[in-house]
mmCIF file with all atom_site columns, C-alpha atoms in Angstrom:
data_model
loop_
_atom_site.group_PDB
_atom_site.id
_atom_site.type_symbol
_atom_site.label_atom_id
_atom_site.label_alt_id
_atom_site.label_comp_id
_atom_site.label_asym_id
_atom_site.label_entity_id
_atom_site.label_seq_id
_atom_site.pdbx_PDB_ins_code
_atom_site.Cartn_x
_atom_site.Cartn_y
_atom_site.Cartn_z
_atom_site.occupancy
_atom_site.B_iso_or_equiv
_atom_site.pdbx_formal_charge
_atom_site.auth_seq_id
_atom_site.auth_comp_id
_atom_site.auth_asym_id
_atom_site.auth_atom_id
_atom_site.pdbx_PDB_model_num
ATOM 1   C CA . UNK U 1 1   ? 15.576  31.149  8.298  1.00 73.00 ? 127 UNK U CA 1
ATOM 2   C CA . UNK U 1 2   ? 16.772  29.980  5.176  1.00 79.00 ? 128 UNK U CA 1
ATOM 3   C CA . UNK U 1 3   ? 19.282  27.372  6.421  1.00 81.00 ? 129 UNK U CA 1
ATOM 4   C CA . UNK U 1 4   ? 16.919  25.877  9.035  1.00 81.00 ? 130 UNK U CA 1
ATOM 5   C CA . UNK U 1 5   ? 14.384  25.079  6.101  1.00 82.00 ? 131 UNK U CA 1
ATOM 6   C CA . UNK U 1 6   ? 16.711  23.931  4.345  1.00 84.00 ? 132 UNK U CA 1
ATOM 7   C CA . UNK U 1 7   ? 18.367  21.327  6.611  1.00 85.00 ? 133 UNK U CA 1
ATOM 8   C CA . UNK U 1 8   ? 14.788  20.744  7.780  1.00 87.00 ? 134 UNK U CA 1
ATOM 9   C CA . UNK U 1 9   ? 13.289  20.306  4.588  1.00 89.00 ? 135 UNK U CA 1
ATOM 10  C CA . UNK U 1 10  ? 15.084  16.592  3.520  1.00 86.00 ? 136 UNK U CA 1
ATOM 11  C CA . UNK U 1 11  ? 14.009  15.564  7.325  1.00 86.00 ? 137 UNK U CA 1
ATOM 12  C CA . UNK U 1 12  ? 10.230  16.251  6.086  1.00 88.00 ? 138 UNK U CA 1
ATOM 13  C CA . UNK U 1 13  ? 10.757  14.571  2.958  1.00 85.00 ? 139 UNK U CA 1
ATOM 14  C CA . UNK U 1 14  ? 11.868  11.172  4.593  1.00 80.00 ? 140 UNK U CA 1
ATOM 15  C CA . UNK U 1 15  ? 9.380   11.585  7.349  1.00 86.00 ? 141 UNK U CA 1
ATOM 16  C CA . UNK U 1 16  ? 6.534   11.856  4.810  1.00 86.00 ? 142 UNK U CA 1
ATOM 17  C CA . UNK U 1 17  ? 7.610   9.368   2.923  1.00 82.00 ? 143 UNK U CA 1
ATOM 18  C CA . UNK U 1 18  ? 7.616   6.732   5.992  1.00 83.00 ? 144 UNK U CA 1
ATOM 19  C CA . UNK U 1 19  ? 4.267   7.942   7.023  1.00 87.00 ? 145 UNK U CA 1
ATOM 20  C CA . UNK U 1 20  ? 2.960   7.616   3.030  1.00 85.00 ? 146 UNK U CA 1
ATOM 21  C CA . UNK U 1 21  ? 4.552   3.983   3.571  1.00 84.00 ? 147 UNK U CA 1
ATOM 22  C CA . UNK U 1 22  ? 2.800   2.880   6.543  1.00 86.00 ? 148 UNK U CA 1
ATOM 23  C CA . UNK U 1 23  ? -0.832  4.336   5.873  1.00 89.00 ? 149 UNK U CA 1
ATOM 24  C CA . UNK U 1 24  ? -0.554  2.526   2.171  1.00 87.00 ? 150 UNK U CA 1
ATOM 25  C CA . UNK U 1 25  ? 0.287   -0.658  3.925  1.00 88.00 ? 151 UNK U CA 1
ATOM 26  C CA . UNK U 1 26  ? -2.533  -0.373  6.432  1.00 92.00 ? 152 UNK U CA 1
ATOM 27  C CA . UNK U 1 27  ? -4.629  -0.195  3.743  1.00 91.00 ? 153 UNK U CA 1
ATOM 28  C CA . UNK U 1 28  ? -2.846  -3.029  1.921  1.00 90.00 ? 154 UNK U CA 1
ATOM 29  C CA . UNK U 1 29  ? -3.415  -5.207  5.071  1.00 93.00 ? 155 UNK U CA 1
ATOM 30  C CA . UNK U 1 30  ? -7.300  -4.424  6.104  1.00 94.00 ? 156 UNK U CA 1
ATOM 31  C CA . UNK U 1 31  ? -7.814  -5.566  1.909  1.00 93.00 ? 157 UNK U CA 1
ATOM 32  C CA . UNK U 1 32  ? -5.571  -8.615  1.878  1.00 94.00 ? 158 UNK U CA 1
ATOM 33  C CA . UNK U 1 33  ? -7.617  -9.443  5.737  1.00 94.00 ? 159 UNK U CA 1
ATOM 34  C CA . UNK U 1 34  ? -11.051 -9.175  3.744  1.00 95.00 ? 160 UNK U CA 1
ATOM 35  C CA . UNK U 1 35  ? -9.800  -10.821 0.502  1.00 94.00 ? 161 UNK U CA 1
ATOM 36  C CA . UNK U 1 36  ? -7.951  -13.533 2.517  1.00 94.00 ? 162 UNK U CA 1
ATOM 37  C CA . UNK U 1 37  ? -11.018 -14.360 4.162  1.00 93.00 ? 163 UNK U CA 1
ATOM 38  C CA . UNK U 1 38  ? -13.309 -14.556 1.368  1.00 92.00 ? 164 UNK U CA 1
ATOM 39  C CA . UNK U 1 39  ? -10.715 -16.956 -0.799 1.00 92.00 ? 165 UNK U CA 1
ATOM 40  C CA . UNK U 1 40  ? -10.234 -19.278 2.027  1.00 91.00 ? 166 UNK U CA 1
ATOM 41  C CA . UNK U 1 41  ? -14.504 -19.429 2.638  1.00 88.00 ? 167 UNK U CA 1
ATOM 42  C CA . UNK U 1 42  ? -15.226 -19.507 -1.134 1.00 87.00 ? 168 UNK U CA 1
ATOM 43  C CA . UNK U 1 43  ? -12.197 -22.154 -2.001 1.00 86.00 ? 169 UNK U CA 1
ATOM 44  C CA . UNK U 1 44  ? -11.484 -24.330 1.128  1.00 84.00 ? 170 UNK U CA 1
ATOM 45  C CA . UNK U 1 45  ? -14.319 -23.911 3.046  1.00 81.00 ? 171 UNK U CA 1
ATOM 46  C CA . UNK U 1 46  ? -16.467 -25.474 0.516  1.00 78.00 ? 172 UNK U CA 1
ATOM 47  C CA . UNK U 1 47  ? -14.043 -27.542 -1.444 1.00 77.00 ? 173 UNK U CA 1
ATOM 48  C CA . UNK U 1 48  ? -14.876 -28.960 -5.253 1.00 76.00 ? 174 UNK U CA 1
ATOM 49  C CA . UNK U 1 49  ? -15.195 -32.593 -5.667 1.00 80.00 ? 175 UNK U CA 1
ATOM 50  C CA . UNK U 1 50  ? -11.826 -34.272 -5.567 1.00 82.00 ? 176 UNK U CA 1
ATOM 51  C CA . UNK U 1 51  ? -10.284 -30.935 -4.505 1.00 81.00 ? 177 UNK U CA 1
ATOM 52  C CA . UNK U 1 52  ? -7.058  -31.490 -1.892 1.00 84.00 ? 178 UNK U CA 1
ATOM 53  C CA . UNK U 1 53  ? -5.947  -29.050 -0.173 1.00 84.00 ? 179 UNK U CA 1
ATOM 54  C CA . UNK U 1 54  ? -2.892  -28.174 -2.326 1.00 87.00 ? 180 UNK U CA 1
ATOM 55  C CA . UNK U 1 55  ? -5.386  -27.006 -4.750 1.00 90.00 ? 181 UNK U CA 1
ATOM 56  C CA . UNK U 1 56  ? -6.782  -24.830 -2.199 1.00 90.00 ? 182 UNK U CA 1
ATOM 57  C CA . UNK U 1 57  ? -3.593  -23.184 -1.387 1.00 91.00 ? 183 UNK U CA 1
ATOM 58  C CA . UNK U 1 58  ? -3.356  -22.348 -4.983 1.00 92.00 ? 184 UNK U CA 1
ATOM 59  C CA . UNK U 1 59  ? -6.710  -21.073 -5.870 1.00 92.00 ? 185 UNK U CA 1
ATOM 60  C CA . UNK U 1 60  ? -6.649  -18.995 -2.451 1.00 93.00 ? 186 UNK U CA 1
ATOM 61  C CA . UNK U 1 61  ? -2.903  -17.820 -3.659 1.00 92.00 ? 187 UNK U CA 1
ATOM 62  C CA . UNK U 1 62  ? -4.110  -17.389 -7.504 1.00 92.00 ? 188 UNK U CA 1
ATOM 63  C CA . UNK U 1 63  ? -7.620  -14.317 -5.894 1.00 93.00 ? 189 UNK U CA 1
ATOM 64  C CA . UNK U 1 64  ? -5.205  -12.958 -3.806 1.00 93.00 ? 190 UNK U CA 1
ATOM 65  C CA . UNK U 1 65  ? -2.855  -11.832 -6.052 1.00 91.00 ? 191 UNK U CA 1
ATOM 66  C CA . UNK U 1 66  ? -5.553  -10.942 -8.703 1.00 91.00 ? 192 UNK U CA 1
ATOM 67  C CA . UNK U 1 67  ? -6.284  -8.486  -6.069 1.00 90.00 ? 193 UNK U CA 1
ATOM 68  C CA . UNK U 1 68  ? -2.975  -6.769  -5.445 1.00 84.00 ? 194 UNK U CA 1
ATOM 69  C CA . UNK U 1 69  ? -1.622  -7.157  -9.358 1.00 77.00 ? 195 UNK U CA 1
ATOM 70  C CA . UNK U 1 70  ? -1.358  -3.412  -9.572 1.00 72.00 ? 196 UNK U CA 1
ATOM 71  C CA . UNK U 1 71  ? 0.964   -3.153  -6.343 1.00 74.00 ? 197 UNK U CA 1
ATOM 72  C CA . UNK U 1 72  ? 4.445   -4.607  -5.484 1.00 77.00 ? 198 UNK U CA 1
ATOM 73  C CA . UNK U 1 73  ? 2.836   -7.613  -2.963 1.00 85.00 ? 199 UNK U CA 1
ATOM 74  C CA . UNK U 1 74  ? 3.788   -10.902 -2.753 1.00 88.00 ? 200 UNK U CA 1
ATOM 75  C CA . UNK U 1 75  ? 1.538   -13.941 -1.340 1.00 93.00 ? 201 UNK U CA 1
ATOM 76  C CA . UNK U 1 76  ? 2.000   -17.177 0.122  1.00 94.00 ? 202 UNK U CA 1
ATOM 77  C CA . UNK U 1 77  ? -0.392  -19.636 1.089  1.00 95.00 ? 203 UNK U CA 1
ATOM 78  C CA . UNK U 1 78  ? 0.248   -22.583 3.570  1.00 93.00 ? 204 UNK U CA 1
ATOM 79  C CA . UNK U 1 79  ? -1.966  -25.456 4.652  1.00 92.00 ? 205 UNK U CA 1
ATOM 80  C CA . UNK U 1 80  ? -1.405  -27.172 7.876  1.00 92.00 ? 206 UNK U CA 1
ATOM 81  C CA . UNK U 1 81  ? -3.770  -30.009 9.238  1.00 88.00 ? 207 UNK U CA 1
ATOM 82  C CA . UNK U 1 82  ? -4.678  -29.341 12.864 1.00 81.00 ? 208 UNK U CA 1
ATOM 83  C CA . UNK U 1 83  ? -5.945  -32.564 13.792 1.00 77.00 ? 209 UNK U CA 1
ATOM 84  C CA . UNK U 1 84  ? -9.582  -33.628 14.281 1.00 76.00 ? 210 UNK U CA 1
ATOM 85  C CA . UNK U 1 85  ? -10.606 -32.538 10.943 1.00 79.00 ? 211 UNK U CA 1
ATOM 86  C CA . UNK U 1 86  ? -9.969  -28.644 11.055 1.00 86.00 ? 212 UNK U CA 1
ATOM 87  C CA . UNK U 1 87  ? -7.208  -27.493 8.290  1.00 88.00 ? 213 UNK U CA 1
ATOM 88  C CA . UNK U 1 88  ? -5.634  -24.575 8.907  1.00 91.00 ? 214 UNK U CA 1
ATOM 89  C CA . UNK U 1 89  ? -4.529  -21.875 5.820  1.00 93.00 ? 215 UNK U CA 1
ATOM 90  C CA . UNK U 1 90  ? -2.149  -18.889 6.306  1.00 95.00 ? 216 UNK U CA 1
ATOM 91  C CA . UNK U 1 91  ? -1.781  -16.774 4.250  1.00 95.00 ? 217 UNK U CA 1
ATOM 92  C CA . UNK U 1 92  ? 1.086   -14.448 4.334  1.00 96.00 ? 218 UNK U CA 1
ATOM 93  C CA . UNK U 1 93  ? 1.678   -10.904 2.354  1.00 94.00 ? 219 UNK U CA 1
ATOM 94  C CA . UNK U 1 94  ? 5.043   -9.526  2.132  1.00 92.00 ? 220 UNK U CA 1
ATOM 95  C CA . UNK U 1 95  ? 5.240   -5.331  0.916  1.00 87.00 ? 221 UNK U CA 1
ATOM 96  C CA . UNK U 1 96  ? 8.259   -3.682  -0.035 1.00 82.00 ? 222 UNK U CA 1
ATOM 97  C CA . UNK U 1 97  ? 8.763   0.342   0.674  1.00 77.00 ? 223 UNK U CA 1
ATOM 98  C CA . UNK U 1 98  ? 8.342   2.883   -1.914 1.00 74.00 ? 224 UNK U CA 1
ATOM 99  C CA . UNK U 1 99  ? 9.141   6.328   -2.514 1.00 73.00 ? 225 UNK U CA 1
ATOM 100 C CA . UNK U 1 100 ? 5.408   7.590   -2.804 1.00 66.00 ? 226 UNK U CA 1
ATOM 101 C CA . UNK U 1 101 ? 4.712   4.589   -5.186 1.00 64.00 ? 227 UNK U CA 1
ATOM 102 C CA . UNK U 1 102 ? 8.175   4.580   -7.233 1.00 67.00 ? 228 UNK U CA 1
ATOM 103 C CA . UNK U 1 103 ? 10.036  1.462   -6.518 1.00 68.00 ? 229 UNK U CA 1
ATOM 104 C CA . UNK U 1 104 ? 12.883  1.368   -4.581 1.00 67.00 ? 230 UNK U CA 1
ATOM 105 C CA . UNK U 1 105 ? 16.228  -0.800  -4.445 1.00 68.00 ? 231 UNK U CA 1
ATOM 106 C CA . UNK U 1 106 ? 16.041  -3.889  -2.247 1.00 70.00 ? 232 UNK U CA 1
ATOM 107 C CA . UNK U 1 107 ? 19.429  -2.053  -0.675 1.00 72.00 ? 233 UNK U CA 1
ATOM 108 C CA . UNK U 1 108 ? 20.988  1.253   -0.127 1.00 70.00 ? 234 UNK U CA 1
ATOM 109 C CA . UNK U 1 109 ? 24.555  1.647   1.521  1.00 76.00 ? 235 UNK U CA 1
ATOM 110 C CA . UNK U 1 110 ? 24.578  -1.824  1.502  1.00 78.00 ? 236 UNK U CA 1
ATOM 111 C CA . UNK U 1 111 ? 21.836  -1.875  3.989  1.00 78.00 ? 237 UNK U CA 1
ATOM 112 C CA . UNK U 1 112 ? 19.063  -4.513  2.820  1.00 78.00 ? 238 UNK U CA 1
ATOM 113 C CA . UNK U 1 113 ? 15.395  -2.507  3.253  1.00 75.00 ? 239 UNK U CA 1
ATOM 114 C CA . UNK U 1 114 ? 13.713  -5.321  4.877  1.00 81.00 ? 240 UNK U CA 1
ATOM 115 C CA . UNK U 1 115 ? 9.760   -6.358  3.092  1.00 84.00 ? 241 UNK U CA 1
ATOM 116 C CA . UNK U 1 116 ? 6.768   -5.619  5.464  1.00 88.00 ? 242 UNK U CA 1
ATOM 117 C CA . UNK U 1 117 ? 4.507   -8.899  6.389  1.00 93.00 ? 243 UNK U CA 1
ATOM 118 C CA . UNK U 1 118 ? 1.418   -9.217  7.436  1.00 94.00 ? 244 UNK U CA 1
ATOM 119 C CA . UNK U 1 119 ? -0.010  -12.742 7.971  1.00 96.00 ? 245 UNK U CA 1
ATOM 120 C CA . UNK U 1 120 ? -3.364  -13.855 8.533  1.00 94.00 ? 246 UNK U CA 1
ATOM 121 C CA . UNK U 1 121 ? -5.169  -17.589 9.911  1.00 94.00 ? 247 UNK U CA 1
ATOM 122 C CA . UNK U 1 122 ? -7.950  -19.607 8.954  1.00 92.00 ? 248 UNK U CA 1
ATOM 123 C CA . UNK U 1 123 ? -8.821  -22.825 10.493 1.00 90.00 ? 249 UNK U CA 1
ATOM 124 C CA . UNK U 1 124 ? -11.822 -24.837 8.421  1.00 87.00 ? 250 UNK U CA 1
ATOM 125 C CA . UNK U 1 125 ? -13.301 -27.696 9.408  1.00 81.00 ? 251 UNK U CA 1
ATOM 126 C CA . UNK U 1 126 ? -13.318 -30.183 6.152  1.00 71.00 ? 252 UNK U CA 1
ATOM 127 C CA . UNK U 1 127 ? -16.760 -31.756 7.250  1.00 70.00 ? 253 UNK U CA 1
ATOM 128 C CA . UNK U 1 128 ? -18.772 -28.833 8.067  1.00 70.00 ? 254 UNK U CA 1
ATOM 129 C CA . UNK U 1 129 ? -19.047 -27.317 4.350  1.00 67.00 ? 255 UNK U CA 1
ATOM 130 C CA . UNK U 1 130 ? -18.867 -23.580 4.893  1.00 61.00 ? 256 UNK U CA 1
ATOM 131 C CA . UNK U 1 131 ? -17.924 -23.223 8.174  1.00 64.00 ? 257 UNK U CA 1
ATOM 132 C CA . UNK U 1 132 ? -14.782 -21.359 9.163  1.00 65.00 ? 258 UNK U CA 1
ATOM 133 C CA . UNK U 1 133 ? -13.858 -21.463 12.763 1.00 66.00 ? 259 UNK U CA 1
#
């Protein structure tokens, strides 16, 4: 009995610590969906007077990552024009795996651990103030 728990014990470890992985980043994702949404309607939705959307991308970047300062996320914001006035903004999240919230290396046996994404689209139309499609 002793042998099988302890050969099965480092098996339980490393399947906990997947599962510990993949609820945090679920969690990460349904925020950075809500917070995503509400930078894109507050700052490119509405735009400031003489605001491009460059400045957009960066604003939208700048309360995203406000956000997620306490955890090892990195954003990206895009901006692509769509054509008949709608502007589309993706923004992108990219998480990297921890050991129950210790950091880990970027690569182990010379194996690179790849980052989780999660991406998420917003198409505004710049005439309709507000509105996000």
């Amino acid at each position: 009995m002793t042998v099988e728990l302890a050969a099965a014990i480092p098996v339980l470890i490393v399947v906990a610590a997947i599962a510990v992985n993949v609820l945090s980043f679920l969690v990460d994702c349904a925020a950075f969906d809500r917070i995503a949404r509400d930078a894109v309607r507050v700052h490119a939705a509405s735009p400031a007077y003489g605001q491009d959307a460059a400045q957009s991308c960066v604003l939208i970047e700048g309360e995203i990552r406000a956000a997620f300062s306490e955890r090892d996320v990195d954003v990206v914001v895009s901006h692509t024009s769509t054509g008949a006035d709608l502007d589309e903004y993706r923004a992108t999240m990219s998480s990297a795996p921890t050991l129950f919230g210790m950091s880990l290396r970027s690569e182990v046996f010379g194996v690179a651990l790849p980052r989780l994404t999660h991406e998420a689209a917003y198409v505004v139309d710049s005439y309709k103030p507000g509105v996000v499609i």
